mmCIF file of C-alpha atoms in Angstrom:
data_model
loop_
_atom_site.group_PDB
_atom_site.id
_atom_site.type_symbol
_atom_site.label_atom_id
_atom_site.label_comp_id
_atom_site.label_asym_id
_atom_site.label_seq_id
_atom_site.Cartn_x
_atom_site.Cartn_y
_atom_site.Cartn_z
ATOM 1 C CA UNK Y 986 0.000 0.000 0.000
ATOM 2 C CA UNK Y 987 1.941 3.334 -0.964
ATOM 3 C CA UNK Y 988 1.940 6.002 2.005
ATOM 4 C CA UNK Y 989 -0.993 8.908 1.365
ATOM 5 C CA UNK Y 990 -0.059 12.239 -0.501
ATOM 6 C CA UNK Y 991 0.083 14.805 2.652
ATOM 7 C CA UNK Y 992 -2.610 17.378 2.248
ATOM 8 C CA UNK Y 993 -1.281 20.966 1.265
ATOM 9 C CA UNK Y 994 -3.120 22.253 4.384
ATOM 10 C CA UNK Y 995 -0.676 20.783 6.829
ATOM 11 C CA UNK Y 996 2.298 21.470 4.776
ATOM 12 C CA UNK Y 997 3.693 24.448 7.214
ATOM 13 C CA UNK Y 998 3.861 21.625 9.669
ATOM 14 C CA UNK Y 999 5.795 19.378 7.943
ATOM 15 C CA UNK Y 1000 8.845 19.497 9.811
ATOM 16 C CA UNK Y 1001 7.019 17.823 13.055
ATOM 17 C CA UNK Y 1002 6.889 14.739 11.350
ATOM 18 C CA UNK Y 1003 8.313 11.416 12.399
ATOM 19 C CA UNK Y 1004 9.103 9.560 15.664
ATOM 20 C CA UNK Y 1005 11.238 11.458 18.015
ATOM 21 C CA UNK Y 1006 12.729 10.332 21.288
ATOM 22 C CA UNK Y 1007 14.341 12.712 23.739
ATOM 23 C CA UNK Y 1008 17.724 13.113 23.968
ATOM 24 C CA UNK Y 1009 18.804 14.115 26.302
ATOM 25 C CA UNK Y 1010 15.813 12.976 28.822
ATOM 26 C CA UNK Y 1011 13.187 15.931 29.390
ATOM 27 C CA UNK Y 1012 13.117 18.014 32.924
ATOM 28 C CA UNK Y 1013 10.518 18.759 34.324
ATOM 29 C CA UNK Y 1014 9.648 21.336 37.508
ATOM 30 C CA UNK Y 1015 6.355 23.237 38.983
ATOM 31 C CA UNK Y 1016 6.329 24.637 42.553
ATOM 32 C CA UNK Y 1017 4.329 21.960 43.779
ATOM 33 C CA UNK Y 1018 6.584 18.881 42.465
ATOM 34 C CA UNK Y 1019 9.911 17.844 43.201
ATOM 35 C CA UNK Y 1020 12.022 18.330 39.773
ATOM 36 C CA UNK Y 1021 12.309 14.948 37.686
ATOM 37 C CA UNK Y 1022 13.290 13.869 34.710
ATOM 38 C CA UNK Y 1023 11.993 11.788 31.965
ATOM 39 C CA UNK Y 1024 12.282 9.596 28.989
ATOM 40 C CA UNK Y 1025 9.589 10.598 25.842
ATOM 41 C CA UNK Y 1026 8.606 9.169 22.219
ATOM 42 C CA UNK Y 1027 6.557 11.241 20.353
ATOM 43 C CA UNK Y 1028 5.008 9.878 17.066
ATOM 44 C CA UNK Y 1029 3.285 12.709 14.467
ATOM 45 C CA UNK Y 1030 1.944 11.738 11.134
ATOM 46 C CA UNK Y 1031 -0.522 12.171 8.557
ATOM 47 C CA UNK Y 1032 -3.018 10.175 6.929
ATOM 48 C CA UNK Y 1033 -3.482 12.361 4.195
ATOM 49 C CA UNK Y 1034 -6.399 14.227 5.808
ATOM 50 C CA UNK Y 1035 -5.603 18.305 6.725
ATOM 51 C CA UNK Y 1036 -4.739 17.408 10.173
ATOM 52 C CA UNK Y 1037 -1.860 15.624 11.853
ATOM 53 C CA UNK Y 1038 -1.916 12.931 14.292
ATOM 54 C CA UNK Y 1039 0.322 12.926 17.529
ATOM 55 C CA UNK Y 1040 1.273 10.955 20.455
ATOM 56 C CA UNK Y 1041 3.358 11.621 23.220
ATOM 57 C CA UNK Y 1042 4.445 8.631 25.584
ATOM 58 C CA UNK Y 1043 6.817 9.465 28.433
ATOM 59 C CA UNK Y 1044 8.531 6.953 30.247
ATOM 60 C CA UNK Y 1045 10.513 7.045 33.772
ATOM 61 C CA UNK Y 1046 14.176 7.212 32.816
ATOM 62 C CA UNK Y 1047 15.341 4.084 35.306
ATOM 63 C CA UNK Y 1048 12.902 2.061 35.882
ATOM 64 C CA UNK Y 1049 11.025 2.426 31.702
ATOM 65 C CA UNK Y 1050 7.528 2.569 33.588
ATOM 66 C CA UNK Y 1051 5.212 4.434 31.517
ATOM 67 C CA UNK Y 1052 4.102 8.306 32.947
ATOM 68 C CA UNK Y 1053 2.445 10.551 31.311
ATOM 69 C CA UNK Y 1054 0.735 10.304 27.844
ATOM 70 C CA UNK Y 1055 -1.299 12.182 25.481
ATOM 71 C CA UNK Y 1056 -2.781 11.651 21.721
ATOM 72 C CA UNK Y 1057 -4.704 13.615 19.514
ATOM 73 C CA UNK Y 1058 -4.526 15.975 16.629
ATOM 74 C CA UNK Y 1059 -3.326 18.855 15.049
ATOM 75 C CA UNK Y 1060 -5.386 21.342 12.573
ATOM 76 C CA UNK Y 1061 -4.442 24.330 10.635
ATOM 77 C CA UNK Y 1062 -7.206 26.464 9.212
ATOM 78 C CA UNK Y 1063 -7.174 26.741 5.811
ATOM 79 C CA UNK Y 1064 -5.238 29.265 4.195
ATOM 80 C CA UNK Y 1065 -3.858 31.029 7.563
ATOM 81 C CA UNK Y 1066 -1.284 30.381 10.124
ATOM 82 C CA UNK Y 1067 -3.879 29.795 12.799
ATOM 83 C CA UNK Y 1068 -3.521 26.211 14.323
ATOM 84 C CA UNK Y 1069 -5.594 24.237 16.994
ATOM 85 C CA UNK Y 1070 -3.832 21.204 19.147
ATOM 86 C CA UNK Y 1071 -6.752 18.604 20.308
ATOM 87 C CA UNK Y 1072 -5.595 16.464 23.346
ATOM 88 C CA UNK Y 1073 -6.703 13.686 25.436
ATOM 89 C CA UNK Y 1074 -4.396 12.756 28.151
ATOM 90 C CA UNK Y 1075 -3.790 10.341 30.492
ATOM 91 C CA UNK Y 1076 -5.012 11.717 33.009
ATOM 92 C CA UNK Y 1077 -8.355 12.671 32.744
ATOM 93 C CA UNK Y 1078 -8.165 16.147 31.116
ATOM 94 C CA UNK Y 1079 -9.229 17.252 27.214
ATOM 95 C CA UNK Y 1080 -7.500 20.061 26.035
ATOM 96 C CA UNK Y 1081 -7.862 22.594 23.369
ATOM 97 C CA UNK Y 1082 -5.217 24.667 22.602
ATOM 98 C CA UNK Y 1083 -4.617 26.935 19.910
ATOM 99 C CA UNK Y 1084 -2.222 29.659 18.707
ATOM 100 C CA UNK Y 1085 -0.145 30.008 15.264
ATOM 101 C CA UNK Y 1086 2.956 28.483 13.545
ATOM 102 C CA UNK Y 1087 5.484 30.662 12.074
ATOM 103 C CA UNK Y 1088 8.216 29.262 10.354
ATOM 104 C CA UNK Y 1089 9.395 26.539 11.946
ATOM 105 C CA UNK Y 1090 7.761 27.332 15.458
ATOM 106 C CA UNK Y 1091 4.188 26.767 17.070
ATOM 107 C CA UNK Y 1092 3.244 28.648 19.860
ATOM 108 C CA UNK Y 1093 -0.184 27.362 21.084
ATOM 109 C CA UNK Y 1094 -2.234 27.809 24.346
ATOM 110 C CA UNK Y 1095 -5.251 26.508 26.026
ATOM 111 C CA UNK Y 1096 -8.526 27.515 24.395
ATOM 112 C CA UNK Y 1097 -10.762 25.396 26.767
ATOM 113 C CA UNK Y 1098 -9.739 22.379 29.190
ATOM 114 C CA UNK Y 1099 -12.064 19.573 30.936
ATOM 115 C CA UNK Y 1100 -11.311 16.974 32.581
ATOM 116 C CA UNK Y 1101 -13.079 13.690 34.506
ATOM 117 C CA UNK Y 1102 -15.051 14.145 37.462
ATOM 118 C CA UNK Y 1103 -12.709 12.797 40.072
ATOM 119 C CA UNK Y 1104 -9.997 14.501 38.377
ATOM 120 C CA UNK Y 1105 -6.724 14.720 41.276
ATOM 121 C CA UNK Y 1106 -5.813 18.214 42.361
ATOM 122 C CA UNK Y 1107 -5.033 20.558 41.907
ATOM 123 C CA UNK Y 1108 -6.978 21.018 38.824
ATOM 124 C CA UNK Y 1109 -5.188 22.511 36.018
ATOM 125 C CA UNK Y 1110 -6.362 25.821 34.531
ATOM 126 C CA UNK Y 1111 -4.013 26.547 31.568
ATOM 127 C CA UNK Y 1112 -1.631 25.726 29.561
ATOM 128 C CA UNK Y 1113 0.879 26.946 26.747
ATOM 129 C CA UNK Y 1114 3.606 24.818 24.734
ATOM 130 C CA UNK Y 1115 6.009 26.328 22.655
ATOM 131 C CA UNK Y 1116 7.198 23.389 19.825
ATOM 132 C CA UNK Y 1117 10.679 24.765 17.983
ATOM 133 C CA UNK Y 1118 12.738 22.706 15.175
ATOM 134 C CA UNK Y 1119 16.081 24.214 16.410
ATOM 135 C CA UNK Y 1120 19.682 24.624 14.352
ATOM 136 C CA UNK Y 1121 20.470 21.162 14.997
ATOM 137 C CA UNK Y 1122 17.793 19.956 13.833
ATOM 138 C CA UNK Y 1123 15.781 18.562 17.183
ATOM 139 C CA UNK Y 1124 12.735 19.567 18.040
ATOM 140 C CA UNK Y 1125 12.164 21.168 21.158
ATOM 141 C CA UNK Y 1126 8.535 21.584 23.178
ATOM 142 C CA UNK Y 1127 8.134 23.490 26.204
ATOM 143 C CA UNK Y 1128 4.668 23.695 28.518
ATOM 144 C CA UNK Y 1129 3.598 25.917 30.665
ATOM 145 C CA UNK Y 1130 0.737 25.661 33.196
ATOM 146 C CA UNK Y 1131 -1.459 26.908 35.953
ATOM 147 C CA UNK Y 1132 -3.268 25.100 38.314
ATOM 148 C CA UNK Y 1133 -6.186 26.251 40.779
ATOM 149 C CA UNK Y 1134 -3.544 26.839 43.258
ATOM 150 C CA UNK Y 1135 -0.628 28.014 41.344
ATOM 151 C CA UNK Y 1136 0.265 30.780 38.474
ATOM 152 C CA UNK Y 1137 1.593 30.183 34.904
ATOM 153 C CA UNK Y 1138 4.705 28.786 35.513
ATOM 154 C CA UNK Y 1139 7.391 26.772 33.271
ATOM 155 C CA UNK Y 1140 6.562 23.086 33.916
ATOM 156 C CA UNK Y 1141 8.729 21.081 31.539
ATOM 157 C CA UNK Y 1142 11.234 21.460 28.714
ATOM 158 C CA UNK Y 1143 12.598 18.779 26.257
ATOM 159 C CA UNK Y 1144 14.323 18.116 23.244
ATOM 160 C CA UNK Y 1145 14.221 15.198 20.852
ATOM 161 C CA UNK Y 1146 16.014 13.949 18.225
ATOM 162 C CA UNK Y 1147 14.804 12.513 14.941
ATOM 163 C CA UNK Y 1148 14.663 8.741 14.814
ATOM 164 C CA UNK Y 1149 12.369 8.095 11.752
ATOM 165 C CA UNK Y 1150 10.532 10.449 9.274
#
């Protein structure tokens, strides 16, 4: 079966594709945690529809037990640089988040969040991610969030390299 044609309308996201695994492992900090570290594989494609597919999958870096994951898509509306990110976590919480790509950057943030009823606490409240292709060629992503009892605050930062396209 050959691989679909990508759809024009994703084309200024092309250089998110592939599989990419962090290197070195992601860090991650908030006022309320202790800071850690972690392992993550992230997986965007297309299927030849205007939209990409993503998931993250993060992993503890001794021990390989799986953390924190997230799937869902990306959109870009028509004909503009205007982009929406559409989560579903691990966790309990559907985001929303959307912002605009420029160049080889996408700076998104939280449009609307829910999350399950029994949800832990504190609940977060926003979020931003900043995803960068940088000289080297690794892609970097950043978040940002705020909970009910804390402000917008840097939460974790990672870069990956490119393992397949």
């Amino acid at each position: 079966m050959e691989p679909p044609k990508m759809n024009p309308v994703v084309e200024p996201l092309s250089w998110m594709l592939g599989t990419w695994l962090s290197d070195p492992p992601g860090a991650g900090t908030f006022p309320t945690l202790q800071p850690f570290q972690y392992l993550e594989e992230v997986h965007i494609s297309h299927v030849g529809q205007p939209m990409l597919n993503f998931s993250f999958n993060s992993f503890h870096p001794d021990t390989r037990k799986p953390m924190h994951r997230e799937c869902g898509f990306i959109r870009l509306k028509p004909d503009t640089n205007k982009v929406a990110f559409v989560s579903a976590q691990n966790t309990g919480v559907v985001e929303v988040e959307e912002g605009e790509v420029n160049g080889q950057e996408l700076c998104i943030a939280s449009h609307s969040i829910a999350r399950i009823s029994f949800a832990k606490e504190p609940h977060v409240e926003q979020i931003t991610r900043k995803f960068r292709l940088n000289s080297e060629g690794k892609l970097e992503q950043t978040v940002s969030m705020a909970t009910t009892t804390q402000p917008l605050t840097q939460h974790l930062h990672v870069t990956y390299k490119k393992v397949t396209l």
